[in-house]
mmCIF file of C-alpha atoms in Angstrom:
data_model
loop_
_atom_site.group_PDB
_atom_site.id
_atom_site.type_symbol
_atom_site.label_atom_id
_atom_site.label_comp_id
_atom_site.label_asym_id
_atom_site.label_seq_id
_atom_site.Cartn_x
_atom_site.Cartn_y
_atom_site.Cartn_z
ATOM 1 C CA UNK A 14 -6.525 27.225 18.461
ATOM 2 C CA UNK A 15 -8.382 24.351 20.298
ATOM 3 C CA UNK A 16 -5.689 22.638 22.682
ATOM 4 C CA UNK A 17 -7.921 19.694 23.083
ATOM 5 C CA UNK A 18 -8.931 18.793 19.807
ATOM 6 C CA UNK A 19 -5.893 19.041 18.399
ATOM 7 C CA UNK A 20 -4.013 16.745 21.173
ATOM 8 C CA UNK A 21 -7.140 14.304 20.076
ATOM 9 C CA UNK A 22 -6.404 14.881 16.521
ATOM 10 C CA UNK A 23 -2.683 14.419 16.882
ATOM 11 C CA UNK A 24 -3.107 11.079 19.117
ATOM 12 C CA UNK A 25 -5.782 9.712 16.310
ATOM 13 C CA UNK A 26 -3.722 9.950 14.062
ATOM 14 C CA UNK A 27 -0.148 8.477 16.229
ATOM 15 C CA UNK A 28 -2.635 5.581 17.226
ATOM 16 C CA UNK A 29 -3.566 4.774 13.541
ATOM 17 C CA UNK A 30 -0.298 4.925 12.132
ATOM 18 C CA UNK A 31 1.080 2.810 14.958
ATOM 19 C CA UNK A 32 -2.150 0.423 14.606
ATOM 20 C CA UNK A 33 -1.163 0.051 10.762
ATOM 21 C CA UNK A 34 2.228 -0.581 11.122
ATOM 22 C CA UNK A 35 1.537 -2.927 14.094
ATOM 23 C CA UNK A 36 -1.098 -4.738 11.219
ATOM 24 C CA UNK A 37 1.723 -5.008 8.412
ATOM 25 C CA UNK A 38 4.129 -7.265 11.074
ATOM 26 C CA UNK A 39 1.610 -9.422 11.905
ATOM 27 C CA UNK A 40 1.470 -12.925 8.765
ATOM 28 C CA UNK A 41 -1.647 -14.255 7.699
ATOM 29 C CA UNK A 42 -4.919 -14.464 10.213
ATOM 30 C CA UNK A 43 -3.471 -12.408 12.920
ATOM 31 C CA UNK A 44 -3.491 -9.494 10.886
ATOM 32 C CA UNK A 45 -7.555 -9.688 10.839
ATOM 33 C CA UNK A 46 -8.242 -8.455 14.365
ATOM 34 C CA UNK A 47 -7.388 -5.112 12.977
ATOM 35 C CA UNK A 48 -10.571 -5.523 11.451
ATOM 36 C CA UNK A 49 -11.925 -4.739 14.323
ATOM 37 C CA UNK A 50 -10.098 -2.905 16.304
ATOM 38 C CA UNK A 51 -9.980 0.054 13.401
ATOM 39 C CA UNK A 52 -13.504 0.796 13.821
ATOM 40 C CA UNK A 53 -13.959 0.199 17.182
ATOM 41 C CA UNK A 54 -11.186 2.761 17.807
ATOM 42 C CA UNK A 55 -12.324 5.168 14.958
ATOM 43 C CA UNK A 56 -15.716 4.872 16.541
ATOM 44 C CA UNK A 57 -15.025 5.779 20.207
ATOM 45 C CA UNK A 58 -12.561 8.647 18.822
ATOM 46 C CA UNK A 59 -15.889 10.041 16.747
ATOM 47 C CA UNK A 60 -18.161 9.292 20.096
ATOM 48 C CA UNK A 61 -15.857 11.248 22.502
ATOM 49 C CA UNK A 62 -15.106 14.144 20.103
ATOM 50 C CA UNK A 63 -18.979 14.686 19.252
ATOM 51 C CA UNK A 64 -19.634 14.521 22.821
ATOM 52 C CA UNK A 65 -16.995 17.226 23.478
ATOM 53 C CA UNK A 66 -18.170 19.224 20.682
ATOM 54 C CA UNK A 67 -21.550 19.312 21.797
ATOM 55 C CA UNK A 68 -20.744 20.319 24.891
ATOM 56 C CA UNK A 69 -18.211 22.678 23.839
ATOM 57 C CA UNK A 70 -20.222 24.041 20.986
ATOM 58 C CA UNK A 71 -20.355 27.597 21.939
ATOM 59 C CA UNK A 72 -16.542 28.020 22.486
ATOM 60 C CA UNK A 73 -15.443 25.497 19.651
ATOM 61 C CA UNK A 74 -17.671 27.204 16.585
ATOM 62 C CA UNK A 75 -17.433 30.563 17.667
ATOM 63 C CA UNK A 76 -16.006 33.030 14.878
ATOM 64 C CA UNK A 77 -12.621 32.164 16.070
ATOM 65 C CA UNK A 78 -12.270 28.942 16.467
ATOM 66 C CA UNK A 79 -14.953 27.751 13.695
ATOM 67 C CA UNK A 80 -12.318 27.102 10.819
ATOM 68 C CA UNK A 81 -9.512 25.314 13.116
ATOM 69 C CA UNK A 82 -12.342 23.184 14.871
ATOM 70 C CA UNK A 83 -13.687 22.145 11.458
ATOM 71 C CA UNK A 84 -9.897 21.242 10.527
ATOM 72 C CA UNK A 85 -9.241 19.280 13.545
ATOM 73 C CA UNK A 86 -12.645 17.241 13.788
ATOM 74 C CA UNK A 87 -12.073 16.216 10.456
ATOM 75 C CA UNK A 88 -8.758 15.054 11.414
ATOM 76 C CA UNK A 89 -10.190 12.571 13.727
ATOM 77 C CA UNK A 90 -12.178 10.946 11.477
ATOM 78 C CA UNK A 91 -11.127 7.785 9.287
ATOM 79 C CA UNK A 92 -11.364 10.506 6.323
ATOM 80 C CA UNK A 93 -7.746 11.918 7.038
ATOM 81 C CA UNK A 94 -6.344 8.628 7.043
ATOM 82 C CA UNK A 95 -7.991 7.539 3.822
ATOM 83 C CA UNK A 96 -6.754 11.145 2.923
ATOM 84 C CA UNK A 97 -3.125 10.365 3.437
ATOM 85 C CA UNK A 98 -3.229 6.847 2.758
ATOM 86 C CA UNK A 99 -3.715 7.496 -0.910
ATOM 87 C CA UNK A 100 -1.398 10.079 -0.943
ATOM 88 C CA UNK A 101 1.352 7.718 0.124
ATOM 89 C CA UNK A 102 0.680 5.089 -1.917
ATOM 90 C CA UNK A 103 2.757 4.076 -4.716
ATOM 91 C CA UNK A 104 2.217 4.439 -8.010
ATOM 92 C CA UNK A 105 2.507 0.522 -8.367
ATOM 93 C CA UNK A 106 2.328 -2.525 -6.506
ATOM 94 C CA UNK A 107 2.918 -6.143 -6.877
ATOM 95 C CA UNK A 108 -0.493 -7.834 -7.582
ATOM 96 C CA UNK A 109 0.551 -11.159 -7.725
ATOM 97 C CA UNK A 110 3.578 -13.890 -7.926
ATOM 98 C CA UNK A 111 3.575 -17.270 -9.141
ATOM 99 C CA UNK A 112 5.617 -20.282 -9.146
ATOM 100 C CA UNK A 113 5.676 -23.183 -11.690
ATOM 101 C CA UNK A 114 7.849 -26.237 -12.121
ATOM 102 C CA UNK A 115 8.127 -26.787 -15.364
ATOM 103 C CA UNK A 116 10.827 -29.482 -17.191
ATOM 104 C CA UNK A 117 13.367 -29.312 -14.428
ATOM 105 C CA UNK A 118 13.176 -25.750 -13.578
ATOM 106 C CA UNK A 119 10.290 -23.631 -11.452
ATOM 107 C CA UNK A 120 9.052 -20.425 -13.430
ATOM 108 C CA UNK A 121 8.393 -17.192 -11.035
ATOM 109 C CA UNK A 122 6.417 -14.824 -12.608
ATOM 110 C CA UNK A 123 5.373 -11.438 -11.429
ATOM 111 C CA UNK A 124 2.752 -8.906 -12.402
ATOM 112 C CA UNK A 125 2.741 -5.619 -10.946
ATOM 113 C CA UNK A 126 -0.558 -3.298 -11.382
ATOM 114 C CA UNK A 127 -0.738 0.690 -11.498
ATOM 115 C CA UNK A 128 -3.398 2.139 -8.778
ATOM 116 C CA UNK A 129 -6.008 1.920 -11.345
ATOM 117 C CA UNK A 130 -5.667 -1.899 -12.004
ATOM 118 C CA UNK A 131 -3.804 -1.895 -15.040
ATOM 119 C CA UNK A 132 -0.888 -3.771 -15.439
ATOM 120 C CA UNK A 133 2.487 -2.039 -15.474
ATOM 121 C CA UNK A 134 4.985 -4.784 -15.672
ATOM 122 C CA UNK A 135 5.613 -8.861 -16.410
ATOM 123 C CA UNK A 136 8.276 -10.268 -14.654
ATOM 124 C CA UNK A 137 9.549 -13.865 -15.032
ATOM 125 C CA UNK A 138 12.921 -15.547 -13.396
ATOM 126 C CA UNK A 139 13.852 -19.361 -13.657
ATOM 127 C CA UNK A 140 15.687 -21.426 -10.876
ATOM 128 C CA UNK A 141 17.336 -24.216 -11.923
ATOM 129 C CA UNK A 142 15.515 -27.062 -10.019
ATOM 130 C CA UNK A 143 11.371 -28.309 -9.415
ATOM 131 C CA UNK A 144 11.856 -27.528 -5.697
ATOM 132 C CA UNK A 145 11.618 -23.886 -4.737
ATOM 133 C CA UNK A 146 11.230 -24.703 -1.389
ATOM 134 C CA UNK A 147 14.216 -23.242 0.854
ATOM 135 C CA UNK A 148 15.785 -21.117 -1.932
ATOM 136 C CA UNK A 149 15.909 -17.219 -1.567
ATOM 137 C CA UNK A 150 14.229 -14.747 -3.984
ATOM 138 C CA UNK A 151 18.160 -13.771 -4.917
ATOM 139 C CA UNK A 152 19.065 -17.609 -5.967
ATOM 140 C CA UNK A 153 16.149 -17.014 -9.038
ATOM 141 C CA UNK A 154 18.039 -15.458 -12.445
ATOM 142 C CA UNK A 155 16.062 -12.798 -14.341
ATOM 143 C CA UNK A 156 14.600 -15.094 -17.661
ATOM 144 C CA UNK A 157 12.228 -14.438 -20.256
ATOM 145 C CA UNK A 158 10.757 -11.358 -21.902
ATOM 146 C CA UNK A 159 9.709 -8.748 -19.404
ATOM 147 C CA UNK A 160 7.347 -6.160 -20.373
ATOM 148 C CA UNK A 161 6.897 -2.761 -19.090
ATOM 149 C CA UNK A 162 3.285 -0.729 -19.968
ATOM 150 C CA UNK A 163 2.048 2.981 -19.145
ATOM 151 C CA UNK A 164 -0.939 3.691 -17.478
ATOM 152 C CA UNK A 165 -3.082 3.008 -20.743
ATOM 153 C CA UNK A 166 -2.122 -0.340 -21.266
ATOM 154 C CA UNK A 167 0.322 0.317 -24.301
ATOM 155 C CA UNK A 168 3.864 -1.130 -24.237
ATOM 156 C CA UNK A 169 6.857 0.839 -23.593
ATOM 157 C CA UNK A 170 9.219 -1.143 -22.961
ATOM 158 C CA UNK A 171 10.464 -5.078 -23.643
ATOM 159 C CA UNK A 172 13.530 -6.684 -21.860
ATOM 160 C CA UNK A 173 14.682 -10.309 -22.987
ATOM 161 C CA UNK A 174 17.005 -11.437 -19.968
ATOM 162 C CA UNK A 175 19.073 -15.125 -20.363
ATOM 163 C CA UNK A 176 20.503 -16.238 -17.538
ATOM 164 C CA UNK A 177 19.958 -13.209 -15.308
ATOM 165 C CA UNK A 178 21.951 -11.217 -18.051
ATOM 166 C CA UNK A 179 20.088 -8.239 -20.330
ATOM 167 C CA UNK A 180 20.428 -9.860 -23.441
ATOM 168 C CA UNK A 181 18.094 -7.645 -25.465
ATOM 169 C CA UNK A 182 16.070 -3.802 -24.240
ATOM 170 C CA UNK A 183 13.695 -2.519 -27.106
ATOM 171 C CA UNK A 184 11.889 0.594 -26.509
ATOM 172 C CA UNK A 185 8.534 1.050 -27.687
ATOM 173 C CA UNK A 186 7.400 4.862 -27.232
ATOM 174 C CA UNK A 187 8.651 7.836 -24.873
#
């Protein structure tokens, strides 16, 4: 086993986990410097491990070593952490909320998309006033018909909430 690659796999990988979890603190524009700072770190990581490689070619791709070295330089490449990235993504996330005042009340609607785009679920809640600003997500009431799809786009599910209560649950298929 290569010590040194794998301590340089290991701290790639430490450094981009802390980097993205430093990036999902951080609001709005402040975020975008990891723009840069990604590449520029993936890029020195893939300078100074070719550069050891190439000097350490003889040792590092010898019979021995070939399969673990192969493992480990491809764990210090942005290719694991696209690799694991997708394997810890949900199967769903929120793609978009909106608000609208409407007659004396403000509408929040949801829609949350499957990792292939299509929509899984409609959301809707009502709070009782134009002004949503300074009210907490928990001060809306469930409202409306919510609708729940599978992954082809067919419904399986329709709530009817009134007044944050389940009023009505029709399933569609199993």
């Amino acid at each position: 086993m290569n010590k040194t690659l794998t301590i340089i796999a290991i701290g790639f990988l430490i450094i981009n986990l802390f980097f993205f979890k430093n990036a999902e603190t951080l609001n709005g524009g402040r975020a975008m410097i990891y723009i840069f700072i990604f590449p520029l770190f993936w890029i020195l990581t893939l300078i100074t491990v070719g550069i050891l490689a190439y000097k350490n070619r003889k040792e590092w791709f010898s019979n021995e070593m070939k399969v673990s070295t192969i493992i480990l330089l491809i764990l210090c490449t942005p290719l694991s952490i696209w690799g694991f990235s997708s394997l810890a993504r949900p199967e769903m996330e929120l793609s978009g909320t909106s608000y609208n005042p409407r007659n004396g009340i403000i509408i929040k609607s949801e829609t949350w998309n499957y990792n292939s785009g299509q929509t899984s679920v409609t959301k809707f809640w009502k709070l009782d006033t134009e002004n949503w600003t300074g009210y907490d997500d928990s001060e809306y009431k469930k409202d409306s018909i919510w609708v729940y799809y599978d992954k082809k786009g067919d419904t399986l599910r329709i709530e009817k909430y009134k007044n944050d209560q389940l009023v009505e649950n029709k399933e569609m298929k199993k």
